[in-house]
């Protein structure tokens, strides 16, 4: 986090999201076999069609209603939920009370997981991938609490429309609260826990909801009369210290909603961006241009500090009511050139001269963190291993700098107003 402090506060409340796909393996099977939608579905590890060996990897929410759960032997699952094919042939069984069973096919689920992650990286600069179906995002730079719900709804819609699986999302100012929030209203959940609400949100939950509290600790806490996160938050710290040492104080801090952990990406970010909203939509081109110049400068500075070169420079222009327009130009090779970020951004902006603008953003992407010389205008090597981001074209190798490849996109998003809270101070 750089220079984001609002006047008078040591640290701006972060906007963190935890995204976890619903019954992921089952959702992947349904994505390629839509007839399975709405049906009880069990995906078995070490399972083969018609056989009874293996264990449940996951069960659809319909199958969970029959008591089928992850890690259960398939034999137990079959007792609770027989196979449809078996029920059809068995007059003793009711087909409507039976389900479908499929073997795990991990390669396929991983490819679906990658598609979801690509959307997450396109949406947020800071993404920590935790597992095949789960990630944390830090969107403090681009999403204000007033628009958190609209942003999360749009993200869920994008994932479902383009990948065909459903995500549950939690937003909160801490990682642990965001994780609990994403789980709280599954499936198809969306819970926003705003700053100041974290402790109240945790209070009624069982202690297991607190980060760092597993079943063993929960049992020990229960023996001490501590059953909810609220009990833990108000427990005597010395007593916890006696029972668990420093970890006791730590789980108490988590229960109180105190969690300073940052979302640290495992790899390098896929893009860097800054956005800023106007208090009211403005049609004054010069005002918009001035803001874009400031944002371009801030983004270029951030890239310089992270030693990232970029091959694509883009802008985002939000026009009333909630139309998000993105324009981007790709360079023939990665550069680090603040003046170019500004001139390309302003050039892309001319299309919106005279339009009412609520919010603008500048983004650099197709990032290159490899050490080495800045690309010269002739004879550079393309170092983009990851390929273009969604919605962006791959740069044309060996094209002269003037011959930008351009890709444009327009999409609609419910996108609230930051209410002019963004000040130039934020971009320093
Ligand atoms: P989870 O996110 O824990 O579970 P889920 O996505 O199936 O269901 P939920 O809606 O509660 O998020 O795990 C993701 C995938 O990991 C899951 O689809 C299958 C796999 N998995 C196993 O193989 N074994 C297990 O014991 C668990 C818990 C998950
Ligand atoms: Mg999941």
Short mmCIF file of C-alpha atoms and ligand atoms in Angstrom, two decimals:
data_model
loop_
_atom_site.label_atom_id
_atom_site.label_comp_id
_atom_site.label_asym_id
_atom_site.label_seq_id
_atom_site.Cartn_x
_atom_site.Cartn_y
_atom_site.Cartn_z
CA UNK A 1 0.00 0.00 0.00
CA UNK A 2 1.55 3.26 -1.00
CA UNK A 3 0.49 6.74 -0.01
CA UNK A 4 -3.12 5.76 0.52
CA UNK A 5 -3.57 7.33 3.90
CA UNK A 6 -6.49 9.70 4.18
CA UNK A 7 -5.67 12.80 6.15
CA UNK A 8 -5.84 12.03 9.85
CA UNK A 9 -5.78 8.25 9.57
CA UNK A 10 -2.70 6.07 9.76
CA UNK A 11 -4.06 3.48 7.37
CA UNK A 12 -7.00 3.63 5.03
CA UNK A 13 -9.43 0.75 5.58
CA UNK A 14 -8.56 -1.78 2.95
CA UNK A 15 -11.13 -3.31 0.64
CA UNK A 16 -10.33 -7.04 0.46
CA UNK A 17 -12.31 -9.77 -1.22
CA UNK A 18 -12.28 -13.53 -0.83
CA UNK A 19 -13.64 -15.49 -3.76
CA UNK A 20 -14.46 -19.21 -3.45
CA UNK A 21 -16.28 -21.20 -6.07
CA UNK A 22 -19.37 -23.16 -5.05
CA UNK A 23 -19.04 -26.98 -5.05
CA UNK A 24 -16.24 -26.43 -7.51
CA UNK A 25 -15.59 -29.87 -9.04
CA UNK A 26 -19.35 -30.44 -9.33
CA UNK A 27 -19.75 -26.99 -10.89
CA UNK A 28 -17.09 -27.88 -13.48
CA UNK A 29 -18.91 -31.11 -14.35
CA UNK A 30 -22.14 -29.16 -14.73
CA UNK A 31 -20.47 -26.58 -16.90
CA UNK A 32 -19.63 -29.24 -19.51
CA UNK A 33 -22.72 -31.35 -18.91
CA UNK A 34 -25.57 -28.89 -18.34
CA UNK A 35 -28.10 -31.71 -17.80
CA UNK A 36 -26.50 -32.13 -14.35
CA UNK A 37 -27.58 -28.63 -13.28
CA UNK A 38 -30.01 -28.65 -10.39
CA UNK A 39 -29.45 -32.39 -9.82
CA UNK A 40 -27.79 -34.06 -6.83
CA UNK A 41 -24.24 -34.67 -8.06
CA UNK A 42 -21.29 -36.35 -6.39
CA UNK A 43 -17.74 -36.12 -7.72
CA UNK A 44 -15.62 -38.99 -6.46
CA UNK A 45 -11.86 -39.28 -6.09
CA UNK A 46 -10.63 -42.74 -7.01
CA UNK A 47 -14.15 -43.42 -8.21
CA UNK A 48 -15.06 -45.15 -11.46
CA UNK A 49 -18.51 -45.25 -13.01
CA UNK A 50 -20.52 -48.19 -11.73
CA UNK A 51 -17.99 -48.97 -8.97
CA UNK A 52 -18.21 -48.26 -5.25
CA UNK A 53 -14.61 -47.44 -4.34
CA UNK A 54 -13.19 -43.99 -3.75
CA UNK A 55 -14.13 -40.98 -1.65
CA UNK A 56 -16.29 -37.92 -2.19
CA UNK A 57 -14.24 -34.95 -3.45
CA UNK A 58 -17.26 -32.71 -3.44
CA UNK A 59 -21.03 -32.90 -3.61
CA UNK A 60 -23.46 -30.44 -5.17
CA UNK A 61 -25.64 -28.58 -2.68
CA UNK A 62 -28.58 -30.79 -3.74
CA UNK A 63 -26.53 -33.90 -2.84
CA UNK A 64 -25.43 -32.33 0.46
CA UNK A 65 -29.09 -32.32 1.47
CA UNK A 66 -28.88 -36.11 1.54
CA UNK A 67 -25.96 -35.92 3.96
CA UNK A 68 -23.25 -36.49 1.37
CA UNK A 69 -20.07 -34.57 2.22
CA UNK A 70 -16.43 -34.22 1.19
CA UNK A 71 -14.05 -37.03 2.22
CA UNK A 72 -16.91 -39.48 2.81
CA UNK A 73 -16.37 -42.97 1.32
CA UNK A 74 -18.39 -43.46 -1.86
CA UNK A 75 -20.03 -46.50 -0.26
CA UNK A 76 -21.47 -44.24 2.47
CA UNK A 77 -22.52 -41.65 -0.08
CA UNK A 78 -24.33 -44.34 -2.11
CA UNK A 79 -26.27 -45.39 0.96
CA UNK A 80 -27.54 -41.86 1.42
CA UNK A 81 -27.91 -41.07 -2.26
CA UNK A 82 -28.14 -43.99 -4.71
CA UNK A 83 -27.10 -43.62 -8.33
CA UNK A 84 -29.87 -42.68 -10.76
CA UNK A 85 -28.90 -45.52 -13.10
CA UNK A 86 -29.28 -48.04 -10.26
CA UNK A 87 -32.54 -46.52 -9.05
CA UNK A 88 -34.09 -46.74 -12.52
CA UNK A 89 -33.70 -50.53 -12.52
CA UNK A 90 -34.70 -51.02 -8.91
CA UNK A 91 -38.44 -50.97 -8.11
CA UNK A 92 -37.52 -50.46 -4.43
CA UNK A 93 -35.87 -47.14 -5.20
CA UNK A 94 -37.24 -43.73 -6.10
CA UNK A 95 -35.42 -42.17 -9.06
CA UNK A 96 -36.28 -38.68 -7.84
CA UNK A 97 -34.36 -39.46 -4.64
CA UNK A 98 -31.21 -40.53 -6.49
CA UNK A 99 -28.23 -38.68 -7.91
CA UNK A 100 -25.43 -38.62 -10.45
CA UNK A 101 -21.85 -39.72 -9.76
CA UNK A 102 -18.81 -38.62 -11.75
CA UNK A 103 -15.08 -39.38 -11.36
CA UNK A 104 -12.64 -36.53 -10.66
CA UNK A 105 -10.96 -35.12 -13.73
CA UNK A 106 -8.44 -32.71 -12.25
CA UNK A 107 -6.88 -31.42 -15.49
CA UNK A 108 -10.23 -30.14 -16.58
CA UNK A 109 -11.02 -28.50 -13.22
CA UNK A 110 -7.60 -26.83 -13.29
CA UNK A 111 -8.32 -25.32 -16.68
CA UNK A 112 -11.66 -23.98 -15.42
CA UNK A 113 -9.87 -22.65 -12.31
CA UNK A 114 -7.37 -20.84 -14.54
CA UNK A 115 -10.21 -19.20 -16.49
CA UNK A 116 -11.68 -17.93 -13.22
CA UNK A 117 -8.28 -16.68 -12.02
CA UNK A 118 -7.77 -14.81 -15.31
CA UNK A 119 -10.93 -12.84 -14.56
CA UNK A 120 -9.75 -12.15 -11.02
CA UNK A 121 -6.41 -10.86 -12.30
CA UNK A 122 -8.21 -8.74 -14.85
CA UNK A 123 -10.38 -7.28 -12.09
CA UNK A 124 -7.75 -6.63 -9.42
CA UNK A 125 -4.06 -5.79 -9.44
CA UNK A 126 -3.40 -7.74 -6.27
CA UNK A 127 -4.56 -11.35 -6.28
CA UNK A 128 -3.39 -14.17 -4.03
CA UNK A 129 -4.37 -17.52 -5.41
CA UNK A 130 -4.89 -19.88 -2.50
CA UNK A 131 -6.19 -23.03 -4.12
CA UNK A 132 -7.78 -24.33 -7.29
CA UNK A 133 -11.05 -22.51 -6.51
CA UNK A 134 -10.13 -19.79 -4.07
CA UNK A 135 -8.33 -16.43 -4.01
CA UNK A 136 -7.97 -13.19 -2.09
CA UNK A 137 -8.09 -9.83 -3.86
CA UNK A 138 -7.02 -6.41 -2.64
CA UNK A 139 -9.08 -3.82 -4.49
CA UNK A 140 -8.47 -0.90 -2.12
CA UNK A 141 -7.10 1.22 -4.95
CA UNK A 142 -10.07 0.83 -7.21
CA UNK A 143 -13.18 0.01 -5.17
CA UNK A 144 -14.74 2.20 -2.51
CA UNK A 145 -17.02 0.74 0.17
CA UNK A 146 -19.96 2.63 -1.33
CA UNK A 147 -19.62 0.61 -4.52
CA UNK A 148 -18.43 -2.69 -3.02
CA UNK A 149 -21.70 -4.53 -3.60
CA UNK A 150 -22.01 -3.40 -7.20
CA UNK A 151 -18.39 -4.38 -7.86
CA UNK A 152 -18.78 -7.82 -6.31
CA UNK A 153 -22.06 -8.45 -8.13
CA UNK A 154 -20.39 -7.56 -11.39
CA UNK A 155 -17.47 -9.90 -10.63
CA UNK A 156 -19.82 -12.79 -9.84
CA UNK A 157 -21.79 -12.10 -13.02
CA UNK A 158 -18.62 -12.02 -15.11
CA UNK A 159 -17.39 -15.33 -13.74
CA UNK A 160 -20.74 -17.02 -14.29
CA UNK A 161 -21.29 -15.57 -17.76
CA UNK A 162 -17.83 -16.30 -19.13
CA UNK A 163 -16.77 -19.44 -17.27
CA UNK A 164 -20.14 -20.96 -16.33
CA UNK A 165 -19.45 -21.57 -12.64
CA UNK A 166 -20.74 -19.71 -9.60
CA UNK A 167 -18.57 -17.89 -7.05
CA UNK A 168 -19.35 -16.84 -3.53
CA UNK A 169 -17.71 -13.58 -2.57
CA UNK A 170 -16.99 -11.88 0.73
CA UNK A 171 -15.70 -8.34 1.13
CA UNK A 172 -14.20 -7.02 4.33
CA UNK A 173 -11.32 -4.86 5.52
CA UNK A 174 -9.36 -7.94 6.70
CA UNK A 175 -8.46 -11.24 5.07
CA UNK A 176 -9.97 -13.40 7.80
CA UNK A 177 -13.29 -11.54 7.78
CA UNK A 178 -13.43 -11.68 3.96
CA UNK A 179 -12.89 -15.45 4.04
CA UNK A 180 -15.61 -16.02 6.61
CA UNK A 181 -17.90 -13.67 4.68
CA UNK A 182 -17.50 -15.59 1.41
CA UNK A 183 -18.46 -18.80 3.20
CA UNK A 184 -21.32 -17.30 5.17
CA UNK A 185 -24.03 -17.29 2.54
CA UNK A 186 -22.99 -20.11 0.18
CA UNK A 187 -23.98 -21.04 -2.46
CA UNK A 188 -24.14 -17.92 -4.65
CA UNK A 189 -23.24 -15.84 -1.61
CA UNK A 190 -22.31 -12.20 -1.39
CA UNK A 191 -21.60 -10.70 2.00
CA UNK A 192 -20.11 -7.27 2.61
CA UNK A 193 -18.63 -6.60 6.02
CA UNK A 194 -17.80 -2.92 6.17
CA UNK A 195 -15.11 -1.41 8.37
CA UNK A 196 -16.47 -1.07 11.89
CA UNK A 197 -18.74 -4.10 11.45
CA UNK A 198 -16.10 -6.82 11.63
CA UNK A 199 -16.28 -7.55 15.34
CA UNK A 200 -20.08 -7.64 15.34
CA UNK A 201 -20.00 -9.89 12.29
CA UNK A 202 -17.74 -12.38 14.04
CA UNK A 203 -19.36 -12.22 17.48
CA UNK A 204 -22.15 -14.82 17.07
CA UNK A 205 -20.08 -17.28 15.02
CA UNK A 206 -18.58 -20.42 16.55
CA UNK A 207 -14.89 -20.08 17.46
CA UNK A 208 -13.95 -22.33 14.53
CA UNK A 209 -14.77 -19.38 12.25
CA UNK A 210 -11.79 -17.50 13.67
CA UNK A 211 -8.58 -17.77 11.68
CA UNK A 212 -6.14 -20.09 13.46
CA UNK A 213 -8.77 -21.97 15.46
CA UNK A 214 -9.00 -25.62 14.43
CA UNK A 215 -11.17 -28.34 15.98
CA UNK A 216 -8.61 -29.12 18.71
CA UNK A 217 -8.28 -25.52 19.87
CA UNK A 218 -12.06 -25.16 19.63
CA UNK A 219 -12.50 -28.08 22.02
CA UNK A 220 -10.00 -26.59 24.46
CA UNK A 221 -11.71 -23.21 24.24
CA UNK A 222 -15.10 -24.85 24.82
CA UNK A 223 -13.70 -26.43 27.98
CA UNK A 224 -12.85 -22.88 29.11
CA UNK A 225 -16.42 -21.77 28.40
CA UNK A 226 -15.44 -19.94 25.19
CA UNK A 227 -17.77 -21.01 22.39
CA UNK A 228 -18.33 -18.06 20.11
CA UNK A 229 -15.94 -15.63 18.48
CA UNK A 230 -17.57 -12.97 20.67
CA UNK A 231 -16.62 -14.96 23.79
CA UNK A 232 -13.07 -15.21 22.48
CA UNK A 233 -12.90 -11.50 21.64
CA UNK A 234 -13.81 -10.54 25.20
CA UNK A 235 -11.84 -13.31 26.96
CA UNK A 236 -9.13 -12.37 29.43
CA UNK A 237 -5.90 -12.23 27.37
CA UNK A 238 -3.79 -13.52 30.28
CA UNK A 239 -5.99 -16.59 30.56
CA UNK A 240 -5.57 -17.28 26.86
CA UNK A 241 -1.85 -16.68 27.17
CA UNK A 242 -1.66 -19.26 29.95
CA UNK A 243 -3.54 -21.83 27.89
CA UNK A 244 -2.08 -21.23 24.41
CA UNK A 245 0.92 -18.88 24.75
CA UNK A 246 1.30 -16.09 22.19
CA UNK A 247 -1.08 -17.92 19.85
CA UNK A 248 -3.83 -17.34 22.40
CA UNK A 249 -3.42 -13.59 22.07
CA UNK A 250 -3.27 -13.92 18.31
CA UNK A 251 -6.58 -15.79 17.95
CA UNK A 252 -8.12 -13.24 20.34
CA UNK A 253 -6.94 -10.46 18.03
CA UNK A 254 -8.44 -12.26 15.03
CA UNK A 255 -11.72 -12.70 16.94
CA UNK A 256 -11.71 -8.95 17.58
CA UNK A 257 -11.43 -8.35 13.85
CA UNK A 258 -7.78 -7.28 14.07
CA UNK A 259 -5.87 -8.78 11.18
CA UNK A 260 -3.08 -6.81 9.55
CA UNK A 261 -2.11 -9.45 7.03
CA UNK A 262 -1.71 -8.11 3.52
CA UNK A 263 -2.89 -9.85 0.40
CA UNK A 264 0.46 -10.74 -1.09
CA UNK A 265 0.36 -12.14 -4.60
CA UNK A 266 2.28 -15.34 -5.14
CA UNK A 267 3.42 -14.23 -8.53
CA UNK A 268 3.84 -10.79 -10.03
CA UNK A 269 0.76 -8.64 -10.65
CA UNK A 270 -0.75 -8.88 -14.12
CA UNK A 271 -1.49 -5.18 -14.32
CA UNK A 272 -1.20 -1.94 -12.39
CA UNK A 273 -3.95 0.65 -12.37
CA UNK A 274 -5.33 3.71 -10.66
CA UNK A 275 -8.85 5.07 -10.86
CA UNK A 276 -10.53 8.21 -9.66
CA UNK A 277 -14.16 9.31 -9.55
CA UNK A 278 -15.55 12.81 -9.97
CA UNK A 279 -17.99 14.03 -7.36
CA UNK A 280 -20.44 14.53 -10.21
CA UNK A 281 -20.15 13.46 -13.84
CA UNK A 282 -18.28 16.12 -15.79
CA UNK A 283 -18.35 17.00 -19.48
CA UNK A 284 -15.33 19.27 -19.24
CA UNK A 285 -12.67 17.53 -21.30
CA UNK A 286 -9.85 19.51 -19.75
CA UNK A 287 -10.88 18.43 -16.23
CA UNK A 288 -10.94 14.81 -17.32
CA UNK A 289 -7.62 15.13 -19.13
CA UNK A 290 -6.00 16.65 -16.07
CA UNK A 291 -7.18 13.73 -13.94
CA UNK A 292 -5.97 11.20 -16.49
CA UNK A 293 -2.55 12.89 -16.55
CA UNK A 294 -2.29 12.55 -12.77
CA UNK A 295 -3.38 8.92 -12.87
CA UNK A 296 -0.99 8.12 -15.72
CA UNK A 297 1.83 9.63 -13.74
CA UNK A 298 0.89 7.65 -10.61
CA UNK A 299 0.64 4.37 -12.51
CA UNK A 300 3.95 4.94 -14.29
CA UNK A 301 5.57 5.76 -10.96
CA UNK A 302 4.18 2.62 -9.39
CA UNK A 303 5.44 0.52 -12.29
CA UNK A 304 8.87 2.15 -12.01
CA UNK A 305 9.06 1.37 -8.28
CA UNK A 306 8.05 -2.23 -8.91
CA UNK A 307 10.54 -2.41 -11.78
CA UNK A 308 7.79 -3.46 -14.12
CA UNK A 309 7.84 -2.68 -17.79
CA UNK A 310 4.57 -2.70 -19.67
CA UNK A 311 3.50 -3.51 -23.15
CA UNK A 312 -0.10 -2.36 -22.96
CA UNK A 313 -1.44 1.00 -21.84
CA UNK A 314 -5.15 1.42 -21.28
CA UNK A 315 -7.82 3.68 -19.90
CA UNK A 316 -11.20 3.12 -18.33
CA UNK A 317 -13.93 5.70 -18.69
CA UNK A 318 -17.15 5.32 -16.74
CA UNK A 319 -20.05 7.24 -18.25
CA UNK A 320 -23.51 7.57 -16.69
CA UNK A 321 -25.33 5.61 -15.62
CA UNK A 322 -22.85 2.74 -15.17
CA UNK A 323 -21.19 2.16 -18.52
CA UNK A 324 -17.61 1.05 -18.18
CA UNK A 325 -15.63 1.66 -21.36
CA UNK A 326 -12.13 0.34 -21.66
CA UNK A 327 -9.64 1.18 -24.39
CA UNK A 328 -6.12 -0.12 -24.66
CA UNK A 329 -3.17 0.06 -26.98
CA UNK A 330 -0.39 -2.47 -27.11
CA UNK A 331 3.18 -1.54 -27.89
CA UNK A 332 5.52 -3.71 -29.92
CA UNK A 333 7.66 -4.36 -26.86
CA UNK A 334 7.70 -3.70 -23.13
CA UNK A 335 8.72 -0.19 -22.10
CA UNK A 336 9.12 1.91 -18.99
CA UNK A 337 8.20 5.38 -20.15
CA UNK A 338 6.01 7.69 -18.06
CA UNK A 339 5.56 10.19 -20.90
CA UNK A 340 4.31 7.43 -23.16
CA UNK A 341 1.75 6.28 -20.55
CA UNK A 342 0.43 9.84 -20.43
CA UNK A 343 0.38 10.44 -24.16
CA UNK A 344 -1.24 7.08 -24.99
CA UNK A 345 -3.82 7.53 -22.22
CA UNK A 346 -4.68 11.04 -23.41
CA UNK A 347 -4.81 9.83 -26.99
CA UNK A 348 -7.28 7.07 -26.08
CA UNK A 349 -9.30 9.60 -24.11
CA UNK A 350 -9.97 11.86 -27.11
CA UNK A 351 -12.73 9.46 -28.17
CA UNK A 352 -14.64 10.58 -25.06
CA UNK A 353 -14.21 14.34 -25.59
CA UNK A 354 -17.42 16.06 -24.53
CA UNK A 355 -18.91 12.91 -22.96
CA UNK A 356 -20.13 13.05 -19.37
CA UNK A 357 -17.56 11.15 -17.31
CA UNK A 358 -18.06 9.84 -13.76
CA UNK A 359 -14.81 8.06 -13.30
CA UNK A 360 -11.55 7.51 -15.12
CA UNK A 361 -8.74 5.03 -14.73
CA UNK A 362 -5.35 4.30 -16.24
CA UNK A 363 -3.87 0.83 -16.44
CA UNK A 364 -0.66 -0.70 -17.67
CA UNK A 365 -0.60 -4.42 -18.35
CA UNK A 366 1.26 -7.17 -20.18
CA UNK A 367 3.86 -6.56 -17.49
CA UNK A 368 7.43 -7.69 -17.72
CA UNK A 369 9.42 -8.01 -14.50
CA UNK A 370 12.48 -9.56 -16.10
CA UNK A 371 15.71 -7.63 -15.61
CA UNK A 372 17.44 -6.26 -18.64
CA UNK A 373 17.51 -3.44 -21.08
CA UNK A 374 14.46 -1.47 -21.99
CA UNK A 375 13.22 -2.57 -25.36
CA UNK A 376 14.81 -0.61 -28.09
CA UNK A 377 12.62 0.43 -30.93
CA UNK A 378 14.20 -2.09 -33.20
CA UNK A 379 15.37 -5.57 -32.45
CA UNK A 380 13.67 -6.08 -29.07
CA UNK A 381 12.62 -9.46 -27.90
CA UNK A 382 9.11 -10.16 -26.76
CA UNK A 383 9.23 -11.42 -23.19
CA UNK A 384 5.53 -11.84 -22.57
CA UNK A 385 5.17 -15.44 -21.49
CA UNK A 386 1.71 -15.20 -20.06
CA UNK A 387 0.02 -14.02 -23.18
CA UNK A 388 -2.44 -11.19 -23.29
CA UNK A 389 -4.92 -10.59 -20.54
CA UNK A 390 -8.59 -11.16 -21.25
CA UNK A 391 -9.88 -8.47 -23.54
CA UNK A 392 -6.47 -7.48 -24.74
CA UNK A 393 -4.68 -8.33 -27.93
CA UNK A 394 -1.20 -9.78 -28.09
CA UNK A 395 1.20 -7.16 -29.29
CA UNK A 396 2.39 -7.39 -32.84
CA UNK A 397 5.97 -8.57 -32.85
CA UNK A 398 8.47 -6.27 -34.52
CA UNK A 399 5.85 -3.65 -35.36
CA UNK A 400 7.12 -0.08 -35.32
CA UNK A 401 6.14 1.83 -32.19
CA UNK A 402 3.70 3.95 -34.13
CA UNK A 403 1.74 0.94 -35.32
CA UNK A 404 -0.15 0.16 -32.14
CA UNK A 405 -2.44 -2.77 -32.09
CA UNK A 406 -5.70 -1.62 -30.63
CA UNK A 407 -8.39 -3.55 -28.88
CA UNK A 408 -11.38 -1.93 -27.35
CA UNK A 409 -14.06 -3.26 -25.07
CA UNK A 410 -17.23 -1.91 -23.60
CA UNK A 411 -19.22 -3.53 -20.90
CA UNK A 412 -21.92 -2.52 -18.50
CA UNK A 413 -21.48 -2.74 -14.80
CA UNK A 414 -23.47 -1.62 -11.83
CA UNK A 415 -20.89 0.72 -10.44
CA UNK A 416 -21.61 3.12 -7.61
CA UNK A 417 -19.98 6.52 -7.17
CA UNK A 418 -16.97 7.01 -4.99
CA UNK A 419 -18.62 10.28 -4.05
CA UNK A 420 -15.51 12.22 -4.94
CA UNK A 421 -13.62 10.69 -2.03
CA UNK A 422 -10.61 10.13 -4.17
CA UNK A 423 -8.21 12.98 -3.80
CA UNK A 424 -5.00 13.58 -5.62
CA UNK A 425 -3.22 12.69 -2.40
CA UNK A 426 -4.17 9.09 -3.00
CA UNK A 427 -2.09 8.87 -6.11
CA UNK A 428 1.21 9.88 -4.63
P1 LIG B 1 -13.86 -26.35 -1.32
O1 LIG B 1 -13.89 -24.93 -1.80
O2 LIG B 1 -13.51 -26.61 0.10
O3 LIG B 1 -15.27 -27.02 -1.56
P2 LIG B 1 -16.29 -26.86 -2.74
O4 LIG B 1 -15.86 -25.80 -3.70
O5 LIG B 1 -16.56 -28.18 -3.35
O6 LIG B 1 -17.60 -26.41 -1.99
P3 LIG B 1 -17.98 -25.00 -1.35
O7 LIG B 1 -19.20 -24.57 -2.10
O8 LIG B 1 -18.25 -25.31 0.08
O9 LIG B 1 -16.81 -24.08 -1.56
O10 LIG B 1 -12.86 -27.19 -2.20
C1 LIG B 1 -12.68 -26.97 -3.59
C2 LIG B 1 -12.53 -28.28 -4.31
O11 LIG B 1 -11.48 -29.03 -3.73
C3 LIG B 1 -13.75 -29.16 -4.23
O12 LIG B 1 -14.71 -28.88 -5.24
C4 LIG B 1 -13.17 -30.54 -4.36
C5 LIG B 1 -11.78 -30.43 -3.77
N1 LIG B 1 -11.79 -31.05 -2.43
C6 LIG B 1 -11.38 -32.37 -2.30
O13 LIG B 1 -10.98 -32.98 -3.28
N2 LIG B 1 -11.43 -32.94 -1.07
C7 LIG B 1 -11.89 -32.30 0.04
O14 LIG B 1 -11.93 -32.87 1.14
C8 LIG B 1 -12.32 -30.94 -0.09
C9 LIG B 1 -12.84 -30.18 1.10
C10 LIG B 1 -12.26 -30.36 -1.35
MG1 LIG B 2 -15.25 -23.89 -3.03
#
